[in-house]
Structure formats: structure tokens, C-alpha cells
CSV table of C-alpha atoms and ligand atoms in Angstrom, one decimal:
chain,number,residue,atom,x,y,z
A,9,MET,CA,76.3,17.3,6.2
A,10,ARG,CA,76.4,16.7,9.9
A,11,ILE,CA,77.4,13.0,9.4
A,12,ARG,CA,80.3,14.0,7.2
A,13,SER,CA,81.9,16.4,9.7
A,14,GLU,CA,82.5,14.0,12.5
A,15,ILE,CA,85.6,12.4,10.9
A,16,HIS,CA,88.6,12.8,13.0
A,17,VAL,CA,92.0,11.1,12.9
A,18,SER,CA,92.8,8.7,15.7
A,19,VAL,CA,96.4,7.7,15.6
A,20,GLY,CA,96.1,5.2,18.4
A,21,THR,CA,93.3,3.3,16.6
A,22,SER,CA,95.3,3.3,13.4
A,23,VAL,CA,98.2,1.4,14.8
A,24,PHE,CA,95.9,-1.2,16.3
A,25,LEU,CA,93.9,-1.5,13.1
A,26,THR,CA,96.9,-2.1,10.9
A,27,LEU,CA,97.8,-5.1,13.0
A,28,LEU,CA,94.3,-6.4,12.9
A,29,SER,CA,93.9,-6.0,9.2
A,30,LEU,CA,97.2,-7.8,8.6
A,31,THR,CA,96.0,-10.9,10.3
A,32,ALA,CA,92.5,-10.7,8.8
A,33,THR,CA,93.4,-10.2,5.1
A,34,VAL,CA,91.8,-12.6,2.7
A,35,ASN,CA,92.6,-12.6,-1.0
A,36,CYS,CA,91.0,-15.3,-3.1
A,37,HIS,CA,91.6,-13.3,-6.2
A,38,SER,CA,93.4,-10.2,-6.9
A,39,PHE,CA,91.6,-7.4,-8.8
A,40,GLU,CA,93.7,-6.0,-11.7
A,41,THR,CA,94.2,-2.3,-11.9
A,42,VAL,CA,92.6,-0.9,-15.0
A,43,TYR,CA,93.1,2.8,-14.2
A,44,SER,CA,94.6,4.7,-11.3
A,45,TRP,CA,95.1,8.4,-10.6
A,46,LYS,CA,96.9,10.6,-8.1
A,47,GLU,CA,94.6,13.4,-9.2
A,48,ILE,CA,91.7,13.4,-11.7
A,49,ASP,CA,91.9,15.6,-14.7
A,50,PHE,CA,89.4,16.5,-17.5
A,51,ASN,CA,89.6,16.8,-21.3
A,52,PHE,CA,88.9,20.6,-21.5
A,53,PRO,CA,87.9,21.8,-25.0
A,54,ASN,CA,91.2,23.7,-25.2
A,55,ASP,CA,93.8,25.3,-23.0
A,56,SER,CA,92.2,28.7,-22.9
A,57,ILE,CA,89.0,27.2,-21.5
A,58,ARG,CA,91.1,25.3,-19.0
A,59,GLN,CA,92.8,28.5,-17.9
A,60,GLU,CA,89.5,30.3,-17.6
A,61,TYR,CA,88.1,27.5,-15.3
A,62,THR,CA,91.2,27.5,-13.3
A,63,ALA,CA,91.4,31.3,-12.9
A,64,SER,CA,87.8,31.6,-11.9
A,65,GLY,CA,88.1,28.7,-9.3
A,66,ASP,CA,85.7,26.6,-11.3
A,67,TYR,CA,88.4,24.0,-11.6
A,68,ILE,CA,90.4,23.1,-8.5
A,69,GLN,CA,91.9,19.8,-9.4
A,70,LYS,CA,92.5,18.3,-5.9
A,71,ASN,CA,88.8,18.8,-5.1
A,72,ASN,CA,87.7,16.2,-7.7
A,73,ALA,CA,87.0,12.8,-6.3
A,74,PRO,CA,85.1,10.2,-8.4
A,75,VAL,CA,82.5,8.2,-6.5
A,76,GLY,CA,80.3,6.4,-9.0
A,77,ILE,CA,80.9,4.2,-12.1
A,78,ASN,CA,78.8,2.4,-14.7
A,79,ILE,CA,79.4,1.0,-18.1
A,80,TRP,CA,77.6,1.1,-21.4
A,81,ARG,CA,79.4,-0.4,-24.5
A,82,ASN,CA,82.8,1.4,-24.5
A,83,LYS,CA,81.8,4.2,-22.2
A,84,LEU,CA,82.9,3.9,-18.6
A,85,PHE,CA,80.9,6.5,-16.8
A,86,VAL,CA,82.5,8.3,-13.8
A,87,THR,CA,80.6,10.7,-11.5
A,88,VAL,CA,82.5,13.4,-9.6
A,89,PRO,CA,80.1,14.8,-7.0
A,90,ARG,CA,80.4,18.5,-6.1
A,91,TRP,CA,81.6,17.8,-2.6
A,92,LYS,CA,83.8,20.8,-2.7
A,93,LYS,CA,84.2,23.8,-5.0
A,94,GLY,CA,86.0,23.5,-8.3
A,95,VAL,CA,84.4,20.4,-9.9
A,96,PRO,CA,84.1,21.3,-13.6
A,97,ALA,CA,81.9,18.4,-14.7
A,98,ASN,CA,79.9,16.0,-12.6
A,99,LEU,CA,79.0,13.4,-15.2
A,100,ASN,CA,81.9,12.1,-17.3
A,101,TYR,CA,83.1,9.0,-19.1
A,102,ILE,CA,86.3,7.3,-20.2
A,103,ASP,CA,86.3,5.6,-23.6
A,104,LEU,CA,87.4,2.0,-22.8
A,105,SER,CA,88.3,1.3,-26.4
A,106,GLN,CA,90.8,4.2,-26.5
A,107,THR,CA,92.3,3.8,-23.1
A,108,GLU,CA,92.1,0.3,-21.6
A,109,ASN,CA,95.6,-1.2,-21.5
A,110,ILE,CA,96.9,1.9,-23.2
A,111,GLU,CA,96.6,4.8,-20.8
A,112,MET,CA,96.8,4.3,-17.0
A,113,SER,CA,95.4,7.7,-15.9
A,114,PRO,CA,93.1,9.0,-18.6
A,115,ALA,CA,91.4,12.4,-18.3
A,116,LEU,CA,87.6,12.4,-17.9
A,117,THR,CA,85.4,13.6,-20.7
A,118,PRO,CA,82.2,15.4,-19.6
A,119,TYR,CA,78.9,13.7,-20.7
A,120,PRO,CA,76.8,14.4,-22.6
A,121,ASP,CA,79.0,17.6,-23.0
A,122,TRP,CA,80.6,20.5,-21.2
A,123,ASP,CA,77.7,22.8,-21.4
A,124,THR,CA,75.3,20.3,-19.7
A,125,ASN,CA,77.7,20.0,-16.8
A,126,ASP,CA,78.3,23.8,-16.5
A,127,ILE,CA,76.4,25.0,-13.4
A,128,HIS,CA,77.0,28.6,-14.4
A,129,SER,CA,75.7,28.2,-17.9
A,130,SER,CA,72.8,30.3,-18.9
A,131,SER,CA,70.5,27.3,-19.4
A,132,SER,CA,69.2,26.4,-16.0
A,133,ASN,CA,69.2,22.7,-16.9
A,134,ALA,CA,72.7,21.8,-15.9
A,135,ILE,CA,73.6,18.5,-14.3
A,136,VAL,CA,74.8,19.5,-10.8
A,137,SER,CA,75.7,16.5,-8.6
A,138,ILE,CA,74.8,12.9,-9.4
A,139,PHE,CA,76.4,10.3,-7.2
A,140,ARG,CA,75.7,7.1,-9.0
A,141,VAL,CA,74.4,6.3,-12.5
A,142,ARG,CA,72.7,3.1,-13.6
A,143,VAL,CA,72.2,1.9,-17.2
A,144,ASP,CA,69.1,-0.1,-18.2
A,145,LYS,CA,68.4,-2.6,-21.0
A,146,CYS,CA,66.9,0.1,-23.1
A,147,ASN,CA,70.1,2.1,-23.5
A,148,ARG,CA,69.1,4.7,-21.0
A,149,LEU,CA,71.4,6.2,-18.3
A,150,TRP,CA,69.5,7.1,-15.0
A,151,GLY,CA,70.9,9.3,-12.2
A,152,LEU,CA,69.4,11.3,-9.3
A,153,ASP,CA,70.8,14.7,-9.3
A,154,THR,CA,71.0,16.0,-5.7
A,155,GLY,CA,71.3,19.5,-7.0
A,156,ILE,CA,73.8,20.8,-4.5
A,157,ASP,CA,77.2,22.4,-5.2
A,158,ASP,CA,80.0,22.5,-2.6
A,159,ILE,CA,78.3,20.1,-0.3
A,160,VAL,CA,80.7,20.2,2.6
A,161,GLY,CA,81.4,24.0,2.1
A,162,ASP,CA,78.8,26.5,1.2
A,163,ASN,CA,76.2,23.8,0.5
A,164,ASN,CA,74.7,25.8,-2.3
A,165,VAL,CA,71.4,24.5,-3.6
A,166,VAL,CA,71.4,25.0,-7.3
A,167,ALA,CA,68.4,22.8,-8.2
A,168,PRO,CA,65.9,20.5,-6.4
A,169,PRO,CA,66.7,16.8,-6.4
A,170,THR,CA,65.8,15.7,-9.9
A,171,LEU,CA,65.8,12.3,-11.6
A,172,ILE,CA,67.6,12.6,-14.9
A,173,VAL,CA,67.4,10.0,-17.7
A,174,ILE,CA,69.6,10.2,-20.8
A,175,ASP,CA,69.2,8.3,-24.1
A,176,LEU,CA,72.7,6.8,-24.6
A,177,THR,CA,72.1,6.4,-28.3
A,178,THR,CA,71.4,10.1,-28.9
A,179,ASP,CA,73.1,11.6,-25.9
A,180,LYS,CA,70.0,13.6,-25.1
A,181,ILE,CA,68.3,14.1,-21.8
A,182,ILE,CA,64.9,12.5,-22.3
A,183,ARG,CA,63.4,13.0,-18.9
A,184,ARG,CA,63.8,15.3,-16.0
A,185,TYR,CA,61.6,14.6,-13.0
A,186,PRO,CA,62.0,16.8,-9.9
A,187,LEU,CA,61.1,14.8,-6.8
A,188,LYS,CA,57.9,15.8,-5.1
A,189,ASP,CA,58.1,17.4,-1.7
A,190,SER,CA,56.4,14.3,-0.3
A,191,ASP,CA,59.3,12.2,-1.6
A,192,GLN,CA,61.7,14.0,0.7
A,193,LYS,CA,62.5,14.7,4.3
A,194,ALA,CA,64.6,17.5,5.7
A,195,ASP,CA,67.7,15.2,6.0
A,196,SER,CA,67.2,13.4,2.6
A,197,PHE,CA,70.3,12.4,0.8
A,198,PHE,CA,69.8,10.4,-2.4
A,199,ALA,CA,72.8,8.2,-3.1
A,200,ASP,CA,72.0,5.1,-5.0
A,201,MET,CA,69.3,3.7,-7.3
A,202,VAL,CA,68.4,0.6,-9.3
A,203,VAL,CA,66.3,0.5,-12.5
A,204,ASP,CA,63.7,-2.2,-13.0
A,205,VAL,CA,62.6,-2.6,-16.7
A,206,GLU,CA,60.2,-5.3,-17.8
A,207,ALA,CA,61.3,-7.4,-20.8
A,208,ASP,CA,58.1,-6.6,-22.7
A,209,SER,CA,58.5,-2.8,-22.8
A,210,CYS,CA,60.9,0.0,-22.1
A,211,ASP,CA,57.9,2.1,-20.9
A,212,ASN,CA,57.3,-0.4,-18.1
A,213,ALA,CA,60.2,0.9,-16.0
A,214,TYR,CA,60.7,1.8,-12.4
A,215,ALA,CA,63.5,3.3,-10.5
A,216,TYR,CA,64.1,2.6,-6.8
A,217,ILE,CA,66.0,5.4,-5.2
A,218,SER,CA,67.6,5.0,-1.7
A,219,ASP,CA,67.5,8.0,0.8
A,220,LEU,CA,70.3,7.3,3.2
A,221,GLY,CA,69.8,10.5,5.2
A,222,GLY,CA,65.9,10.5,5.4
A,223,TYR,CA,65.7,6.6,5.7
A,224,GLY,CA,63.3,6.0,2.9
A,225,LEU,CA,63.0,4.6,-0.6
A,226,VAL,CA,61.5,6.5,-3.5
A,227,VAL,CA,59.8,4.6,-6.3
A,228,TYR,CA,59.5,6.3,-9.7
A,229,SER,CA,57.2,4.9,-12.4
A,230,TRP,CA,58.4,5.9,-15.9
A,231,ALA,CA,55.0,5.1,-17.5
A,232,GLU,CA,53.1,7.2,-14.9
A,233,ASN,CA,55.8,9.8,-14.6
A,234,ASN,CA,55.0,9.7,-10.9
A,235,SER,CA,56.7,8.8,-7.6
A,236,TRP,CA,56.0,7.7,-4.1
A,237,ARG,CA,58.0,7.4,-0.9
A,238,VAL,CA,58.2,4.1,1.0
A,239,SER,CA,59.0,4.0,4.8
A,240,HIS,CA,60.1,1.0,6.8
A,241,ASN,CA,62.0,0.2,10.0
A,242,TYR,CA,64.6,-1.7,7.9
A,243,PHE,CA,65.7,1.6,6.2
A,244,TYR,CA,67.5,2.8,9.3
A,245,PHE,CA,71.1,2.3,10.3
A,246,ASP,CA,72.1,-0.2,12.9
A,247,PRO,CA,73.3,1.8,15.9
A,248,LEU,CA,76.0,-0.8,16.6
A,249,GLN,CA,77.4,-0.7,13.1
A,250,GLY,CA,78.1,3.0,12.5
A,251,ASP,CA,81.7,3.1,13.7
A,252,TYR,CA,84.4,3.1,10.9
A,253,ASN,CA,88.1,2.7,10.8
A,254,VAL,CA,89.5,3.2,7.3
A,255,ASN,CA,93.2,3.5,6.9
A,256,GLY,CA,93.7,5.0,10.3
A,257,ILE,CA,90.8,7.4,10.1
A,258,ASN,CA,88.1,6.8,12.7
A,259,PHE,CA,84.6,8.2,12.1
A,260,GLN,CA,81.0,7.5,12.8
A,261,TRP,CA,78.3,7.6,10.2
A,262,THR,CA,74.5,7.3,10.6
A,263,ASP,CA,73.8,6.5,6.9
A,264,GLY,CA,70.7,4.3,6.4
A,265,ILE,CA,69.5,2.5,3.3
A,266,PHE,CA,72.1,2.7,0.6
A,267,GLY,CA,73.1,-0.3,-1.6
A,268,LEU,CA,70.3,-1.8,-3.8
A,269,SER,CA,70.4,-4.8,-6.0
A,270,LEU,CA,67.7,-6.4,-8.1
A,271,SER,CA,67.2,-10.1,-8.8
A,272,GLU,CA,65.9,-11.7,-12.0
A,273,LYS,CA,62.1,-12.5,-11.9
A,274,GLN,CA,61.2,-14.9,-9.1
A,275,GLN,CA,58.4,-17.4,-9.5
A,276,PRO,CA,55.6,-18.0,-8.8
A,277,LEU,CA,54.5,-14.3,-9.0
A,278,GLY,CA,57.0,-13.3,-11.7
A,279,TYR,CA,58.3,-10.2,-9.8
A,280,LYS,CA,61.9,-9.4,-9.0
A,281,THR,CA,63.3,-9.1,-5.5
A,282,LEU,CA,65.0,-5.9,-4.4
A,283,TYR,CA,67.8,-6.5,-1.9
A,284,PHE,CA,69.0,-3.6,0.2
A,285,HIS,CA,71.1,-2.6,3.2
A,286,ALA,CA,72.0,0.4,5.2
A,287,MET,CA,75.5,1.8,4.8
A,288,SER,CA,75.9,1.6,8.6
A,289,GLY,CA,74.7,-2.0,8.9
A,290,ILE,CA,75.7,-5.6,8.2
A,291,THR,CA,72.2,-7.0,7.6
A,292,GLU,CA,70.8,-7.5,4.1
A,293,PHE,CA,67.0,-7.1,3.7
A,294,GLU,CA,64.6,-7.9,0.8
A,295,VAL,CA,61.2,-6.9,-0.6
A,296,SER,CA,59.3,-8.1,-3.7
A,297,THR,CA,58.9,-5.4,-6.4
A,298,ILE,CA,55.2,-6.4,-6.5
A,299,ILE,CA,54.9,-4.4,-3.3
A,300,LEU,CA,57.0,-1.4,-4.4
A,301,LYS,CA,55.4,-1.0,-7.8
A,302,ASN,CA,51.9,-0.6,-6.3
A,303,GLU,CA,51.7,2.8,-4.7
A,304,THR,CA,49.0,1.6,-2.3
A,305,THR,CA,50.8,-1.4,-0.9
A,306,ALA,CA,54.2,0.3,-1.0
A,307,THR,CA,53.1,3.3,1.1
A,308,SER,CA,50.7,1.4,3.4
A,309,SER,CA,51.5,1.8,7.1
A,310,ASN,CA,50.8,-1.9,7.3
A,311,ASN,CA,53.7,-2.9,5.0
A,312,TYR,CA,55.9,-4.2,7.9
A,313,TYR,CA,55.6,-7.9,7.0
A,314,ASP,CA,56.0,-7.3,3.3
A,315,PHE,CA,59.7,-6.8,4.0
A,316,GLU,CA,62.1,-9.6,5.1
A,317,VAL,CA,65.5,-10.1,6.6
A,318,ALA,CA,67.7,-11.8,3.9
A,319,GLY,CA,70.4,-12.5,6.5
A,320,ILE,CA,73.6,-11.2,8.2
A,321,LYS,CA,76.8,-10.7,6.2
A,322,GLY,CA,79.2,-10.8,9.0
A,323,GLU,CA,81.7,-8.5,10.8
A,324,LEU,CA,82.9,-5.3,9.1
A,325,THR,CA,80.7,-5.7,6.0
A,326,GLN,CA,79.4,-2.1,6.1
A,327,GLY,CA,79.4,-0.5,2.7
A,328,PRO,CA,77.6,1.4,-0.1
A,329,SER,CA,76.9,-0.2,-3.5
A,330,CYS,CA,76.2,-3.8,-4.5
A,331,VAL,CA,75.2,-5.4,-7.8
A,332,ILE,CA,73.8,-8.8,-8.8
A,333,ASP,CA,75.2,-10.6,-11.8
A,334,THR,CA,71.9,-11.7,-13.2
A,335,GLU,CA,73.6,-14.6,-15.1
A,336,THR,CA,74.5,-16.3,-11.9
A,337,GLY,CA,72.4,-14.7,-9.2
A,338,ILE,CA,75.5,-13.7,-7.3
A,339,ASP,CA,75.3,-10.4,-5.4
A,340,TYR,CA,78.7,-8.5,-5.1
A,341,PHE,CA,79.3,-6.0,-2.3
A,342,THR,CA,81.7,-3.2,-1.3
A,343,HIS,CA,83.0,-3.2,2.3
A,344,VAL,CA,84.7,0.1,3.4
A,345,ASN,CA,85.7,-1.2,6.8
A,346,ARG,CA,87.6,-3.9,5.1
A,347,ASN,CA,88.8,-2.3,1.9
A,348,GLY,CA,87.2,-5.3,0.4
A,349,ILE,CA,84.7,-7.0,-1.8
A,350,GLY,CA,82.3,-9.7,-0.8
A,351,CYS,CA,79.8,-12.0,-2.5
A,352,TRP,CA,76.7,-14.0,-1.8
A,353,ASP,CA,74.8,-16.5,-4.0
A,354,THR,CA,71.3,-15.3,-3.6
A,355,SER,CA,69.9,-18.8,-4.2
A,356,VAL,CA,71.1,-19.8,-0.7
A,357,LYS,CA,70.2,-18.5,2.7
A,358,LEU,CA,72.4,-15.6,3.7
A,359,THR,CA,74.5,-16.1,6.8
A,360,PRO,CA,78.1,-15.1,7.7
A,361,ASP,CA,79.1,-18.6,6.4
A,362,THR,CA,77.5,-18.3,3.0
A,363,PHE,CA,78.8,-14.8,2.6
A,364,HIS,CA,82.4,-14.7,1.2
A,365,ILE,CA,85.0,-11.9,1.5
A,366,LEU,CA,86.8,-12.4,-1.8
A,367,ALA,CA,89.4,-9.7,-1.7
A,368,GLU,CA,90.8,-7.1,0.7
A,369,ASP,CA,93.5,-4.7,-0.5
A,370,ALA,CA,94.4,-1.5,1.3
A,371,GLU,CA,95.8,0.1,-1.8
A,372,LYS,CA,93.7,-1.1,-4.8
A,373,LEU,CA,90.4,-1.4,-2.9
A,374,ARG,CA,90.9,1.4,-0.4
A,375,PHE,CA,87.3,2.6,0.3
A,376,PRO,CA,85.5,0.7,-2.5
A,377,ASN,CA,82.7,3.1,-3.4
A,378,ASP,CA,80.9,1.6,-6.4
A,379,LEU,CA,80.9,-1.4,-8.7
A,380,ALA,CA,79.6,-2.2,-12.2
A,381,ILE,CA,79.3,-5.3,-14.4
A,382,ARG,CA,80.4,-5.2,-18.0
A,383,SER,CA,78.6,-8.0,-19.8
A,384,GLU,CA,80.8,-7.8,-23.0
A,385,ASN,CA,83.8,-9.2,-21.1
A,386,ARG,CA,82.0,-10.6,-18.0
A,387,LYS,CA,84.0,-8.5,-15.6
A,388,LEU,CA,83.3,-6.8,-12.4
A,389,TYR,CA,84.7,-3.2,-12.2
A,390,VAL,CA,85.3,-1.6,-8.8
A,391,LEU,CA,86.0,2.1,-8.1
A,392,ALA,CA,87.9,2.7,-4.9
A,393,ASP,CA,88.9,6.1,-3.7
A,394,ASN,CA,90.7,7.8,-0.8
A,395,PHE,CA,87.4,9.0,0.4
A,396,ALA,CA,87.8,9.3,4.1
A,397,GLU,CA,91.0,11.4,3.6
A,398,PHE,CA,89.4,13.3,0.7
A,399,LEU,CA,86.5,14.4,2.8
A,400,ASN,CA,88.3,15.4,5.9
A,401,LEU,CA,91.8,16.2,5.3
A,402,ASP,CA,93.0,16.6,1.7
A,403,ILE,CA,94.4,14.0,-0.5
A,404,SER,CA,98.1,13.6,-0.7
A,405,LEU,CA,99.2,14.2,-4.2
A,406,ARG,CA,102.1,11.8,-3.9
A,407,GLU,CA,99.8,8.9,-3.5
A,408,THR,CA,97.6,7.0,-5.8
A,409,ASN,CA,94.2,8.2,-4.6
A,410,TYR,CA,91.6,6.7,-7.1
A,411,VAL,CA,91.7,3.2,-8.6
A,412,ILE,CA,89.5,1.3,-10.9
A,413,THR,CA,90.1,-2.4,-10.9
A,414,ALA,CA,88.4,-5.4,-12.6
A,415,ALA,CA,88.1,-9.1,-12.1
A,416,SER,CA,86.6,-11.9,-14.1
A,417,LEU,CA,83.1,-12.7,-12.9
A,418,ASP,CA,83.5,-16.4,-13.8
A,419,THR,CA,86.8,-16.6,-11.8
A,420,LEU,CA,85.1,-15.0,-8.8
A,421,ALA,CA,82.1,-17.3,-9.1
A,422,ASN,CA,84.1,-20.5,-9.4
A,423,GLU,CA,87.5,-20.0,-7.7
A,424,CYS,CA,86.3,-17.8,-5.0
A,425,LYS,CA,83.3,-20.0,-4.3
A,426,CYS,CA,80.8,-17.2,-4.7
A,427,GLN,CA,78.6,-19.8,-6.5
A,428,SER,CA,77.3,-22.2,-3.9
A,429,TYR,CA,76.9,-25.3,-6.2
B,101,NAG,C1,88.3,27.2,-27.1
B,101,NAG,O1,87.0,26.6,-27.2
B,101,NAG,C2,86.0,27.5,-27.1
B,101,NAG,C3,84.7,26.8,-26.9
B,101,NAG,O2,84.6,25.7,-27.8
B,101,NAG,C4,86.0,28.4,-28.4
B,101,NAG,O3,85.0,29.3,-28.3
B,101,NAG,C5,87.3,29.1,-28.4
B,101,NAG,O4,87.4,29.8,-29.6
B,101,NAG,C6,88.5,28.1,-28.4
B,101,NAG,N1,89.8,28.8,-28.2
B,101,NAG,C7,90.8,28.4,-28.9
B,101,NAG,C8,92.0,29.3,-28.7
B,101,NAG,O5,90.8,27.5,-29.7
B,102,NAG,C1,57.0,14.4,-15.8
B,102,NAG,O1,56.7,15.2,-14.6
B,102,NAG,C2,57.5,16.3,-14.5
B,102,NAG,C3,57.2,17.0,-13.1
B,102,NAG,O2,55.8,17.0,-13.0
B,102,NAG,C4,57.3,17.3,-15.6
B,102,NAG,O3,58.1,18.4,-15.5
B,102,NAG,C5,57.6,16.5,-16.9
B,102,NAG,O4,57.3,17.4,-18.0
B,102,NAG,C6,56.9,15.3,-17.0
B,102,NAG,N1,57.4,14.5,-18.1
B,102,NAG,C7,56.6,13.8,-19.0
B,102,NAG,C8,57.3,13.1,-20.1
B,102,NAG,O5,55.4,13.8,-18.8
B,103,NAG,C1,47.4,-2.3,-5.5
B,103,NAG,O1,47.2,-2.9,-4.2
B,103,NAG,C2,45.9,-2.7,-3.8
B,103,NAG,C3,45.8,-3.1,-2.3
B,103,NAG,O2,46.2,-4.5,-2.2
B,103,NAG,C4,44.9,-3.4,-4.7
B,103,NAG,O3,43.6,-3.2,-4.3
B,103,NAG,C5,45.1,-2.9,-6.1
B,103,NAG,O4,44.3,-3.6,-7.0
B,103,NAG,C6,46.5,-3.0,-6.6
B,103,NAG,N1,46.7,-2.3,-7.8
B,103,NAG,C7,47.2,-2.9,-8.9
B,103,NAG,C8,47.3,-2.0,-10.1
B,103,NAG,O5,47.5,-4.0,-8.9
């Protein structure tokens, strides 16, 4: 990955930044640590299997960095992309009912099982490297498997980019859809997605998948089992917003469209709005799903005015994932340049004044990478990891490197003034 290799440590900048961030820190509400790890471990079937994986180099513990989370019932899904060698399982979960408030650093359990995550297994259908998973109303887990092992090393292509959908009630893969050649560019890198299911039917479902490297959006229709690629100027990065300073590491990224969030249905047309932003950008954009769901309008070269600028979030708001709490219409964002979380009530015009930074924390929210809403307890969960260090240097095993925190959505909405009325 050309964009990943440009990280370099800049000591001078780091001192300056520490001073800056001390004066700028905001903390309306502190996120509570649910889990934290120095290193990630896995629940191997038994010790002899663990030893086999370790001896063969299929398990190198320090090379495992979690990047994505999502929640369904008591399962907290955690993805561990195969950035480096030695990731034994990409898709995993933690049983919240067995561990929350009981165990601080639980081991991950591969999902649906070990074999499906084993890229050396004889069945060629292994899950290789999903970055983020999303759960829909119909108890399905969706992920885009990028198909690459040891991304920053040998960059070994094991399988083509494939959409994978799992039925959470049976733990079975119910759909595999390799993206078409026309869905991809040479630099494509599929990182995030959002799933749009109509209330009337689970078959009436679409996935919108962001391509941060090829600057595109891929729409997949479940009913048609077909996909199309959307292009737009708003999918590119902002050349003035690609400089990052995270915990003393300075790097430049050219990542385009990344974070996606979906509103409830909007009247008068009864279609949802897709909000999106580039990783290296501070502007939020929007498009109605009426445009995206229709292949003709979505792929038209005249689609420029179908997309709109939602507004500008403010300084240092670059980041990957975001999610809308559909009960309140509040959109929550991750900010890597701030080690922070922000919010915006989508019912008001987005400006730096209506956008709120609600927490910044260089330890608990260090490089916030993904967030998820658990409706059962109305909490927002955030996964933060020592990502800049992990990619370039090597994590320090003396430090806490990965943290999952949570905060009450109602507290955020009311006390942190995320809700505008
Ligand atoms: C460990 O698990 C594997 C796979 O389930 C099984 O084949 C093997 O017999 C087990 N070994 C021991 C020592 O229990
Ligand atoms: C969907 O399309 C893919 C790729 O063409 C194919 O392999 C798969 O069998 C199809 N699935 C269904 C349910 O039609
Ligand atoms: C898709 O959009 C085209 C162009 O506006 C229109 O002619 C067509 O009827 C639409 N298709 C559907 C299924 O709505």
C-alpha cells in the first residue's frame, strides 16, 4: 500500500503537538473502558493447535490489530485484518454476556468457526480479510472481504474482493458475491459499508461499499444479486486535509471516501439519505438512496448535482467510520487527528458550530477506528487502537494498545448537546 508506507516519526512535531492537544482537549463525557488489551489473543481449540499455529508462523501475536467492531445480541464482532503475517482468524467475536464487567482482556473467538477463517484450509472459501462488518435488521452480518493476506508485507492475493453475508441465526454464509471487474480500479481498497434494508422485506436490501483507494462507491442489490460502481468528484480526498499527527507520528494519507452513515426514510420521497466523507477530508456529503438504488441514475455521468455538500465539520475532524443513531438522527464520528469522537444532529445544517467534539482522550480513544450502536442498552461502542504505531513501528507490549469503550447514547445526546433541540 503506497499510502501506508509513508509514515515516519517526527519527534519535533510530536512535542509541538502534545502542547497543542493539551490546550485543545474537550471532554463532555468520558467513555468507559469495556475491554482493553496490550496484545490480542484467540481462543484456540486446544493447546496443541495453538502450538501448531505458532510453530508454523500462522500465529504471530503482536501482528494482530483489531480494526472493526459491530454488535448483534450478545456477540461483539471484532475484525482483525491480515495487515501482517500471523493472523489466525480475521472475523471473531466476544460474548458480551460472558465477559462484560467480568474479564478486561478476553480472547477472541473466530466466527463462524476456525475452519472458515483458515486461509490454508482445503476449502477455498475461507474468510481472508474483512475490515468492517455491519449487521442488518434481518439478522444478517455483511462484510467485504478484500481477499489479501499480509497486506503490508508480501501482499498475497488469496481471493478476489468478495461480499460475504452470514445468517447470524444459523452461523452459515448465505451469500458470496465476488465484485465484478467493473466495480474495481487498480488502486481499489474497500474499507467500509452500510446496509440499507426496506422495512417490508429482507430481500429488498442494498449494500453501499466505499472504495477509499479507487475513489468510488459500489452499490450491491441483494434482490438482483448485482452491483454497480458510482463515480463522483466528492469521493476524492481533500489535498489540504491529508496530513496527520497522531501521538507523535506524522504521516500523509490520500484515502478518499470512507465513512458512511444512513438516515431513516426522508419525506416526501420516502428514501433514506446516505452521508459520506473521505478519510482525508473534513467535509460531509450526502446523496439520496433513490439515486444509488437505480443503476441508471447512479452510474450516469450527469450525476453531479444529485450529490450535495452536507457541511463542514471543522478542524482536525478527519476520520474513518461514522454511525447514525436512528432513534435521534444523531450522527457519531471518529476523529483520528484528535483521538476523539464527534457528533452532529442531522436535522440541522452542518457547520463547525453545529458539529460537536464530545470526547478527546489520547489513551482510551487513541486512533478511534470504528464504532457501533447496541440498541439493547442504548450505548455507543468505540474501538480505538494504536494503529499508526502498529502499521509502521511495532506496538510496545508494555502499553495498552487496543481499547473498546462505551458511552450512553442518551447522555451524549442530552448532556453533550448532540441533540440540537
Ligand atoms: C485439538 O483439537 C483438534 C481439532 O479440533 C483435534 O483434532 C485434536 O485431537 C485436539 N487435540 C487434543 C490434544 O485435544
Ligand atoms: C450471485 O452472483 C454470484 C456471482 O455471479 C454467484 O456466484 C452467486 O451464485 C449468485 N448468488 C445467487 C444467490 O444468485
Ligand atoms: C431509473 O432511472 C431511469 C432514469 O431516470 C428511469 O428511466 C427508470 O425508470 C428508473 N428505474 C426505476 C426502476 O425506477
